[in-house]
Amino acid sequence: MRIDLHTHSRASDGTQSPEELVRAAAAADLDVLALTDHDTAEGWDEAALTAAELGVAFVPGMEISTRYDGHGVHLLAYLPDPGHPALVEELDRVLDGRNERMPLMLERLRGLGIDIVQDDVERVAGDAVAAGRPHVADALVELGVVSDRSEAFRRYLSAGRPAYANRYAAPLERMLRIVDEAGGVSVIAHPWGRHGLEEPDEQAFAELAQAGLAGLEVDHQDHDAAARGRLRAIARNLGLVVTGSSDHHGTGKVDHELGCNTTAPEELDRLLDLARQASARSGRATPTVVGR
Ligand code: AMP
Ligand code: ZN
Ligand code: FE
Ligand code: FE
C-alpha cells in the first residue's frame, strides 16, 4: 500500500493539471493520493473524478500558509468543508496577500534591471488560483534570466533575497481551530524544513497538539535522517499521527517525485478516524474520501 499525502497541481504551483497528477500517481503505483494545493480546494473535483476512474483512493486537502512564532508554517488540512465561512475568509486573505505583493516583487526585479511585468507572470500562472513566487520564478526562466525555479529563489525570491516581499499568513493556532470547525484534520507540513532549525520544539508541538494539531509530516525531502528520527520520537511521545509524502510539484521541484516518501497505512487510518470525528462534531458538509 503506497500512500502519498502532499502534492500540488496547477491550481497552485504544481506543473500538472489535477487530472494529469492523478494519472501520474496511478503510473507511480500509488494506492492513495492527497491533493494539497496552496490555500485552495480548486483542484479537488477534477482530481476526485480521475481518481474514481483509475481506482486510486483520493483524499482532498490543502496546504495553508500560516504564521507561528515569527516563522512561516505550512499546515496541511485534510477533509475540511471548503465552504466553512471562517476558512473561506482566511484563505481569501492569504490569496489576496499573494496578489497584493506581486507588483512590489516585480518592481524590485525591475529595479535590478530585469524587464518583467505582471503579464509575464500571469501567462505562466495559467490556471492557478493566485500567482506566487514559483510563477515569478517560471516567468524568469521564460525570460532567460535564470535556468530553473531553484536558481530564481536562490538569487531573487527567497526570504532575504532582493526581490522578496512578505505577505499575509494566518495565525497557526487560529487556523487549527478553523480547520477543526470545518470538520477537517491538521498536520504540520515539513515542520523542520527550509529554515534548518529544529523549531518548533517538543514543548511547542505539545501546545499545538492541545490546540488541535493531529499530526506531523515527518518523512519529507527537507528533513535528513536525524531530523526524521527526532520528529518521529516527538510524534510518538505526543500521540501525533506521522505522515510522509513527496510534496510533488510536477517538474517544478526536483527530487520530489511522487511516492518518494510515503505514509504508513495505519497512520492514514488514524488520520481518517480523526477526520470522521471532526466531521461529526462540526456538523458540516465535509468532502468524501474517494475509494475508501
Ligand atoms: P509563495 O506562496 O508565493 O510565498 O511561494 C512559496 C512556495 O514556493 C512554496 O510553497 C514552495 O512551493 C515554493 N518554493 C519555495 N522555495 C523554493 C525553492 N527554493 N525552489 C522551488 N520552489 C520553492
Ligand atoms: Zn508549492
Ligand atoms: Fe510547503
Ligand atoms: Fe507543498
mmCIF file of C-alpha atoms and ligand atoms in Angstrom:
data_model
loop_
_atom_site.group_PDB
_atom_site.id
_atom_site.type_symbol
_atom_site.label_atom_id
_atom_site.label_comp_id
_atom_site.label_asym_id
_atom_site.label_seq_id
_atom_site.Cartn_x
_atom_site.Cartn_y
_atom_site.Cartn_z
ATOM 1 C CA MET A 1 0.000 0.000 0.000
ATOM 2 C CA ARG A 2 1.638 3.262 -1.201
ATOM 3 C CA ILE A 3 0.219 6.471 0.231
ATOM 4 C CA ASP A 4 1.343 9.997 -0.717
ATOM 5 C CA LEU A 5 -0.426 12.729 1.264
ATOM 6 C CA HIS A 6 1.041 16.001 -0.040
ATOM 7 C CA THR A 7 1.083 17.051 -3.715
ATOM 8 C CA HIS A 8 0.409 20.138 -5.842
ATOM 9 C CA SER A 9 -1.302 20.790 -9.160
ATOM 10 C CA ARG A 10 -1.599 23.799 -11.425
ATOM 11 C CA ALA A 11 -4.426 25.020 -9.173
ATOM 12 C CA SER A 12 -1.458 26.360 -7.177
ATOM 13 C CA ASP A 13 2.199 25.968 -8.111
ATOM 14 C CA GLY A 14 2.457 22.425 -9.467
ATOM 15 C CA THR A 15 3.003 21.941 -13.189
ATOM 16 C CA GLN A 16 0.337 19.260 -13.811
ATOM 17 C CA SER A 17 -3.430 19.619 -14.018
ATOM 18 C CA PRO A 18 -5.251 17.707 -11.249
ATOM 19 C CA GLU A 19 -6.153 15.036 -13.820
ATOM 20 C CA GLU A 20 -2.550 14.713 -15.008
ATOM 21 C CA LEU A 21 -1.372 14.488 -11.410
ATOM 22 C CA VAL A 22 -3.752 11.624 -10.574
ATOM 23 C CA ARG A 23 -2.772 9.803 -13.774
ATOM 24 C CA ALA A 24 0.878 10.210 -12.782
ATOM 25 C CA ALA A 25 0.048 8.877 -9.312
ATOM 26 C CA ALA A 26 -1.543 5.756 -10.809
ATOM 27 C CA ALA A 27 1.511 5.320 -13.053
ATOM 28 C CA ALA A 28 3.748 5.640 -9.973
ATOM 29 C CA ASP A 29 1.810 2.784 -8.326
ATOM 30 C CA LEU A 30 0.285 4.917 -5.619
ATOM 31 C CA ASP A 31 -2.815 3.487 -3.936
ATOM 32 C CA VAL A 32 -3.756 6.686 -2.112
ATOM 33 C CA LEU A 33 -3.119 10.281 -3.148
ATOM 34 C CA ALA A 34 -3.917 13.563 -1.432
ATOM 35 C CA LEU A 35 -4.022 16.791 -3.444
ATOM 36 C CA THR A 36 -2.908 19.650 -1.197
ATOM 37 C CA ASP A 37 -2.637 22.796 -3.278
ATOM 38 C CA HIS A 38 -1.615 26.005 -1.539
ATOM 39 C CA ASP A 39 -4.608 27.693 0.092
ATOM 40 C CA THR A 40 -7.252 26.317 -2.273
ATOM 41 C CA ALA A 41 -9.665 23.437 -2.862
ATOM 42 C CA GLU A 42 -9.888 24.340 -6.540
ATOM 43 C CA GLY A 43 -8.469 21.069 -7.947
ATOM 44 C CA TRP A 44 -10.433 18.633 -5.764
ATOM 45 C CA ASP A 45 -13.359 17.842 -8.073
ATOM 46 C CA GLU A 46 -11.236 17.160 -11.138
ATOM 47 C CA ALA A 47 -8.816 15.018 -9.125
ATOM 48 C CA ALA A 48 -11.666 13.061 -7.496
ATOM 49 C CA LEU A 49 -13.227 12.255 -10.882
ATOM 50 C CA THR A 50 -9.957 10.968 -12.310
ATOM 51 C CA ALA A 51 -9.182 9.027 -9.127
ATOM 52 C CA ALA A 52 -12.564 7.283 -9.247
ATOM 53 C CA GLU A 53 -11.966 6.418 -12.894
ATOM 54 C CA LEU A 54 -8.496 4.968 -12.239
ATOM 55 C CA GLY A 55 -9.206 3.267 -8.901
ATOM 56 C CA VAL A 56 -6.818 5.453 -6.918
ATOM 57 C CA ALA A 57 -8.057 6.466 -3.463
ATOM 58 C CA PHE A 58 -8.196 10.248 -3.172
ATOM 59 C CA VAL A 59 -8.006 12.421 -0.060
ATOM 60 C CA PRO A 60 -8.847 16.112 -0.595
ATOM 61 C CA GLY A 61 -6.651 18.535 1.294
ATOM 62 C CA MET A 62 -4.904 21.877 1.131
ATOM 63 C CA GLU A 63 -1.622 23.372 2.363
ATOM 64 C CA ILE A 64 -2.384 26.569 4.231
ATOM 65 C CA SER A 65 0.148 29.359 4.776
ATOM 66 C CA THR A 66 0.213 30.167 8.497
ATOM 67 C CA ARG A 67 2.491 32.026 10.878
ATOM 68 C CA TYR A 68 3.767 30.833 14.245
ATOM 69 C CA ASP A 69 6.336 32.482 16.480
ATOM 70 C CA GLY A 70 7.524 34.684 13.624
ATOM 71 C CA HIS A 71 8.047 31.786 11.200
ATOM 72 C CA GLY A 72 6.011 30.678 8.228
ATOM 73 C CA VAL A 73 4.415 27.279 8.918
ATOM 74 C CA HIS A 74 2.652 25.254 6.218
ATOM 75 C CA LEU A 75 -0.389 23.499 7.593
ATOM 76 C CA LEU A 76 -1.857 20.523 5.747
ATOM 77 C CA ALA A 77 -5.614 20.460 6.277
ATOM 78 C CA TYR A 78 -7.311 17.233 5.218
ATOM 79 C CA LEU A 79 -11.025 16.887 4.533
ATOM 80 C CA PRO A 80 -12.295 20.271 5.761
ATOM 81 C CA ASP A 81 -15.550 21.661 4.411
ATOM 82 C CA PRO A 82 -14.113 24.171 1.909
ATOM 83 C CA GLY A 83 -17.270 26.264 2.286
ATOM 84 C CA HIS A 84 -16.831 26.866 6.029
ATOM 85 C CA PRO A 85 -17.119 30.693 6.201
ATOM 86 C CA ALA A 86 -14.165 31.303 8.538
ATOM 87 C CA LEU A 87 -11.950 29.090 6.369
ATOM 88 C CA VAL A 88 -13.061 30.842 3.178
ATOM 89 C CA GLU A 89 -12.365 34.206 4.801
ATOM 90 C CA GLU A 90 -8.833 33.271 5.913
ATOM 91 C CA LEU A 91 -7.943 31.648 2.582
ATOM 92 C CA ASP A 92 -9.168 34.757 0.755
ATOM 93 C CA ARG A 93 -6.892 36.870 2.917
ATOM 94 C CA VAL A 94 -3.917 34.643 2.093
ATOM 95 C CA LEU A 95 -4.717 34.673 -1.633
ATOM 96 C CA ASP A 96 -5.231 38.456 -1.585
ATOM 97 C CA GLY A 97 -1.891 38.815 0.190
ATOM 98 C CA ARG A 98 -0.204 36.852 -2.597
ATOM 99 C CA ASN A 99 -1.812 39.064 -5.249
ATOM 100 C CA GLU A 100 -1.051 42.294 -3.417
ATOM 101 C CA ARG A 101 2.661 41.711 -3.003
ATOM 102 C CA MET A 102 3.200 40.749 -6.649
ATOM 103 C CA PRO A 103 3.568 44.341 -8.000
ATOM 104 C CA LEU A 104 6.149 45.015 -5.272
ATOM 105 C CA MET A 105 8.240 41.958 -6.152
ATOM 106 C CA LEU A 106 8.090 42.826 -9.849
ATOM 107 C CA GLU A 107 9.100 46.406 -9.113
ATOM 108 C CA ARG A 108 12.090 45.110 -7.149
ATOM 109 C CA LEU A 109 13.088 42.857 -10.039
ATOM 110 C CA ARG A 110 12.806 45.787 -12.456
ATOM 111 C CA GLY A 111 14.975 47.777 -10.040
ATOM 112 C CA LEU A 112 17.600 45.074 -10.585
ATOM 113 C CA GLY A 113 17.420 45.683 -14.327
ATOM 114 C CA ILE A 114 15.125 42.749 -15.178
ATOM 115 C CA ASP A 115 12.420 43.606 -17.675
ATOM 116 C CA ILE A 116 9.440 41.744 -16.180
ATOM 117 C CA VAL A 117 5.749 42.744 -15.980
ATOM 118 C CA GLN A 118 2.602 41.282 -14.439
ATOM 119 C CA ASP A 119 1.545 39.745 -17.773
ATOM 120 C CA ASP A 120 4.714 37.634 -17.886
ATOM 121 C CA VAL A 121 3.719 36.090 -14.551
ATOM 122 C CA GLU A 122 0.049 35.686 -15.382
ATOM 123 C CA ARG A 123 0.889 33.874 -18.602
ATOM 124 C CA VAL A 124 2.863 31.173 -16.781
ATOM 125 C CA ALA A 125 0.462 31.072 -13.790
ATOM 126 C CA GLY A 126 -2.331 29.903 -16.121
ATOM 127 C CA ASP A 127 -4.982 28.085 -14.037
ATOM 128 C CA ALA A 128 -3.536 28.977 -10.642
ATOM 129 C CA VAL A 129 -5.961 30.499 -8.153
ATOM 130 C CA ALA A 130 -3.273 33.058 -7.227
ATOM 131 C CA ALA A 131 0.188 33.660 -8.636
ATOM 132 C CA GLY A 132 3.001 33.017 -6.175
ATOM 133 C CA ARG A 133 6.768 33.161 -6.192
ATOM 134 C CA PRO A 134 7.083 29.895 -8.156
ATOM 135 C CA HIS A 135 5.228 31.578 -11.012
ATOM 136 C CA VAL A 136 7.539 34.582 -10.855
ATOM 137 C CA ALA A 137 10.366 32.045 -10.999
ATOM 138 C CA ASP A 138 8.799 30.405 -14.069
ATOM 139 C CA ALA A 139 8.484 33.826 -15.740
ATOM 140 C CA LEU A 140 12.168 34.497 -15.009
ATOM 141 C CA VAL A 141 13.028 31.155 -16.629
ATOM 142 C CA GLU A 142 10.917 32.050 -19.649
ATOM 143 C CA LEU A 143 12.660 35.429 -19.919
ATOM 144 C CA GLY A 144 16.025 33.674 -19.869
ATOM 145 C CA VAL A 145 17.123 35.318 -16.598
ATOM 146 C CA VAL A 146 17.586 32.046 -14.672
ATOM 147 C CA SER A 147 17.662 28.406 -15.664
ATOM 148 C CA ASP A 148 15.170 26.967 -13.148
ATOM 149 C CA ARG A 149 12.934 27.734 -10.165
ATOM 150 C CA SER A 150 15.676 26.942 -7.653
ATOM 151 C CA GLU A 151 18.035 29.487 -9.161
ATOM 152 C CA ALA A 152 15.263 32.108 -9.143
ATOM 153 C CA PHE A 153 14.608 31.506 -5.433
ATOM 154 C CA ARG A 154 18.302 31.422 -4.597
ATOM 155 C CA ARG A 155 19.103 34.663 -6.409
ATOM 156 C CA TYR A 156 15.939 36.731 -6.046
ATOM 157 C CA LEU A 157 12.870 35.282 -4.366
ATOM 158 C CA SER A 158 13.748 33.522 -1.096
ATOM 159 C CA ALA A 159 13.278 35.472 2.147
ATOM 160 C CA GLY A 160 16.218 37.833 2.490
ATOM 161 C CA ARG A 161 16.898 37.943 -1.265
ATOM 162 C CA PRO A 162 16.449 41.261 -3.077
ATOM 163 C CA ALA A 163 13.055 40.723 -4.737
ATOM 164 C CA TYR A 164 11.379 39.077 -1.733
ATOM 165 C CA ALA A 165 8.258 40.665 -0.289
ATOM 166 C CA ASN A 166 6.352 39.429 2.747
ATOM 167 C CA ARG A 167 2.660 38.581 2.685
ATOM 168 C CA TYR A 168 -0.216 37.685 4.976
ATOM 169 C CA ALA A 169 -0.317 34.261 6.618
ATOM 170 C CA ALA A 170 -2.999 33.123 9.064
ATOM 171 C CA PRO A 171 -2.038 32.695 12.750
ATOM 172 C CA LEU A 172 -1.403 28.954 13.194
ATOM 173 C CA GLU A 173 -3.473 28.437 16.338
ATOM 174 C CA ARG A 174 -6.451 30.223 14.817
ATOM 175 C CA MET A 175 -6.137 28.064 11.710
ATOM 176 C CA LEU A 176 -6.028 24.857 13.789
ATOM 177 C CA ARG A 177 -9.352 25.890 15.311
ATOM 178 C CA ILE A 178 -10.861 26.836 11.956
ATOM 179 C CA VAL A 179 -9.849 23.529 10.332
ATOM 180 C CA ASP A 180 -11.419 21.656 13.248
ATOM 181 C CA GLU A 181 -14.616 23.717 12.986
ATOM 182 C CA ALA A 182 -14.619 22.930 9.265
ATOM 183 C CA GLY A 183 -14.604 19.211 10.141
ATOM 184 C CA GLY A 184 -11.044 18.594 8.932
ATOM 185 C CA VAL A 185 -7.748 17.491 10.483
ATOM 186 C CA SER A 186 -4.422 19.345 10.605
ATOM 187 C CA VAL A 187 -0.877 18.086 10.014
ATOM 188 C CA ILE A 188 2.166 20.388 10.018
ATOM 189 C CA ALA A 189 3.975 20.085 6.671
ATOM 190 C CA HIS A 190 7.785 19.695 6.715
ATOM 191 C CA PRO A 191 7.910 21.067 10.284
ATOM 192 C CA TRP A 192 11.698 21.395 10.319
ATOM 193 C CA GLY A 193 12.152 22.136 6.639
ATOM 194 C CA ARG A 194 13.763 25.097 4.906
ATOM 195 C CA HIS A 195 14.850 27.304 7.823
ATOM 196 C CA GLY A 196 17.070 24.478 9.104
ATOM 197 C CA LEU A 197 16.197 24.984 12.774
ATOM 198 C CA GLU A 198 14.673 22.290 14.944
ATOM 199 C CA GLU A 199 11.752 24.581 15.728
ATOM 200 C CA PRO A 200 9.006 24.330 16.808
ATOM 201 C CA ASP A 201 10.407 22.128 19.610
ATOM 202 C CA GLU A 202 8.639 19.340 21.521
ATOM 203 C CA GLN A 203 7.116 21.745 24.046
ATOM 204 C CA ALA A 204 5.657 23.861 21.243
ATOM 205 C CA PHE A 205 4.313 20.772 19.439
ATOM 206 C CA ALA A 206 2.692 19.690 22.727
ATOM 207 C CA GLU A 207 0.885 23.037 22.936
ATOM 208 C CA LEU A 208 -0.155 22.800 19.306
ATOM 209 C CA ALA A 209 -1.468 19.271 19.909
ATOM 210 C CA GLN A 210 -3.605 20.745 22.720
ATOM 211 C CA ALA A 211 -4.799 23.370 20.216
ATOM 212 C CA GLY A 212 -5.988 20.653 17.838
ATOM 213 C CA LEU A 213 -2.975 19.573 15.789
ATOM 214 C CA ALA A 214 -3.379 15.927 14.654
ATOM 215 C CA GLY A 215 -0.064 15.063 13.034
ATOM 216 C CA LEU A 216 3.443 15.832 11.811
ATOM 217 C CA GLU A 217 4.785 15.282 8.320
ATOM 218 C CA VAL A 218 7.981 13.514 9.335
ATOM 219 C CA ASP A 219 9.099 11.913 6.076
ATOM 220 C CA HIS A 220 9.751 14.830 3.719
ATOM 221 C CA GLN A 221 12.696 15.646 1.473
ATOM 222 C CA ASP A 222 13.510 18.739 3.554
ATOM 223 C CA HIS A 223 14.316 16.507 6.571
ATOM 224 C CA ASP A 224 17.517 14.492 6.873
ATOM 225 C CA ALA A 225 17.585 11.139 8.671
ATOM 226 C CA ALA A 226 18.454 12.699 12.049
ATOM 227 C CA ALA A 227 15.603 15.218 11.866
ATOM 228 C CA ARG A 228 13.180 12.449 10.872
ATOM 229 C CA GLY A 229 14.280 10.354 13.823
ATOM 230 C CA ARG A 230 13.771 13.178 16.306
ATOM 231 C CA LEU A 231 10.425 14.235 14.834
ATOM 232 C CA ARG A 232 9.206 10.632 14.863
ATOM 233 C CA ALA A 233 10.106 10.340 18.564
ATOM 234 C CA ILE A 234 8.278 13.601 19.340
ATOM 235 C CA ALA A 235 5.200 12.433 17.434
ATOM 236 C CA ARG A 236 5.232 9.157 19.360
ATOM 237 C CA ASN A 237 5.556 10.956 22.724
ATOM 238 C CA LEU A 238 2.673 13.273 21.915
ATOM 239 C CA GLY A 239 0.432 10.719 20.210
ATOM 240 C CA LEU A 240 0.549 12.614 16.913
ATOM 241 C CA VAL A 241 -0.033 10.915 13.557
ATOM 242 C CA VAL A 242 3.140 10.509 11.445
ATOM 243 C CA THR A 243 2.840 11.185 7.728
ATOM 244 C CA GLY A 244 5.237 11.031 4.801
ATOM 245 C CA SER A 245 4.866 12.496 1.338
ATOM 246 C CA SER A 246 6.554 13.715 -1.802
ATOM 247 C CA ASP A 247 5.391 17.366 -1.853
ATOM 248 C CA HIS A 248 5.380 16.761 -5.608
ATOM 249 C CA HIS A 249 5.166 19.883 -7.834
ATOM 250 C CA GLY A 250 5.413 18.179 -11.243
ATOM 251 C CA THR A 251 8.589 19.470 -12.867
ATOM 252 C CA GLY A 252 8.532 22.497 -10.534
ATOM 253 C CA LYS A 253 10.637 20.879 -7.814
ATOM 254 C CA VAL A 254 13.452 18.424 -8.393
ATOM 255 C CA ASP A 255 13.880 15.338 -6.179
ATOM 256 C CA HIS A 256 10.218 15.373 -5.104
ATOM 257 C CA GLU A 257 8.921 12.517 -7.273
ATOM 258 C CA LEU A 258 5.518 11.008 -6.434
ATOM 259 C CA GLY A 259 5.878 8.362 -3.728
ATOM 260 C CA CYS A 260 9.463 9.311 -2.797
ATOM 261 C CA ASN A 261 8.192 9.345 0.806
ATOM 262 C CA THR A 262 5.012 7.615 1.906
ATOM 263 C CA THR A 263 2.619 7.335 4.841
ATOM 264 C CA ALA A 264 2.041 4.040 6.688
ATOM 265 C CA PRO A 265 -1.490 2.631 6.203
ATOM 266 C CA GLU A 266 -2.173 2.548 9.959
ATOM 267 C CA GLU A 267 -1.215 6.224 10.242
ATOM 268 C CA LEU A 268 -3.614 7.108 7.415
ATOM 269 C CA ASP A 269 -6.329 5.105 9.201
ATOM 270 C CA ARG A 270 -5.745 7.125 12.370
ATOM 271 C CA LEU A 271 -5.892 10.375 10.402
ATOM 272 C CA LEU A 272 -9.131 9.394 8.662
ATOM 273 C CA ASP A 273 -10.635 8.331 12.012
ATOM 274 C CA LEU A 274 -9.825 11.746 13.475
ATOM 275 C CA ALA A 275 -11.317 13.373 10.376
ATOM 276 C CA ARG A 276 -14.540 11.375 10.806
ATOM 277 C CA GLN A 277 -14.755 12.510 14.429
ATOM 278 C CA ALA A 278 -14.109 16.149 13.495
ATOM 279 C CA SER A 279 -16.675 15.961 10.720
ATOM 280 C CA ALA A 280 -19.308 14.530 13.073
ATOM 281 C CA ARG A 281 -18.562 17.203 15.703
ATOM 282 C CA SER A 282 -18.667 20.012 13.187
ATOM 283 C CA GLY A 283 -21.977 19.112 11.595
ATOM 284 C CA ARG A 284 -20.520 20.471 8.340
ATOM 285 C CA ALA A 285 -20.667 19.014 4.839
ATOM 286 C CA THR A 286 -17.126 17.665 4.648
ATOM 287 C CA PRO A 287 -15.839 16.105 1.423
ATOM 288 C CA THR A 288 -15.649 12.358 0.987
ATOM 289 C CA VAL A 289 -12.569 10.219 0.514
ATOM 290 C CA VAL A 290 -12.811 8.596 -2.909
ATOM 291 C CA GLY A 291 -12.254 4.861 -2.946
ATOM 292 C CA ARG A 292 -12.086 4.046 0.791
HETATM 293 P P1 AMP B 1 4.631 31.860 -2.105
HETATM 294 O O1 AMP B 1 3.465 31.029 -1.750
HETATM 295 O O2 AMP B 1 4.400 32.761 -3.256
HETATM 296 O O3 AMP B 1 5.237 32.556 -0.917
HETATM 297 O O4 AMP B 1 5.740 30.806 -2.628
HETATM 298 C C1 AMP B 1 6.116 29.764 -1.756
HETATM 299 C C2 AMP B 1 6.197 28.465 -2.494
HETATM 300 O O5 AMP B 1 7.341 28.493 -3.335
HETATM 301 C C3 AMP B 1 6.456 27.292 -1.583
HETATM 302 O O6 AMP B 1 5.289 26.786 -1.058
HETATM 303 C C4 AMP B 1 7.150 26.310 -2.468
HETATM 304 O O7 AMP B 1 6.219 25.521 -3.175
HETATM 305 C C5 AMP B 1 7.889 27.192 -3.443
HETATM 306 N N1 AMP B 1 9.321 27.280 -3.129
HETATM 307 C C6 AMP B 1 9.890 27.803 -2.029
HETATM 308 N N2 AMP B 1 11.235 27.747 -2.099
HETATM 309 C C7 AMP B 1 11.526 27.153 -3.282
HETATM 310 C C8 AMP B 1 12.742 26.810 -3.965
HETATM 311 N N3 AMP B 1 13.938 27.070 -3.422
HETATM 312 N N4 AMP B 1 12.642 26.223 -5.171
HETATM 313 C C9 AMP B 1 11.441 25.969 -5.728
HETATM 314 N N5 AMP B 1 10.263 26.281 -5.143
HETATM 315 C C10 AMP B 1 10.303 26.862 -3.939
HETATM 316 ZN ZN ZN B 2 4.325 24.861 -3.575
HETATM 317 FE FE FE B 3 5.161 23.642 1.949
HETATM 318 FE FE FE B 4 3.804 21.706 -0.536
#
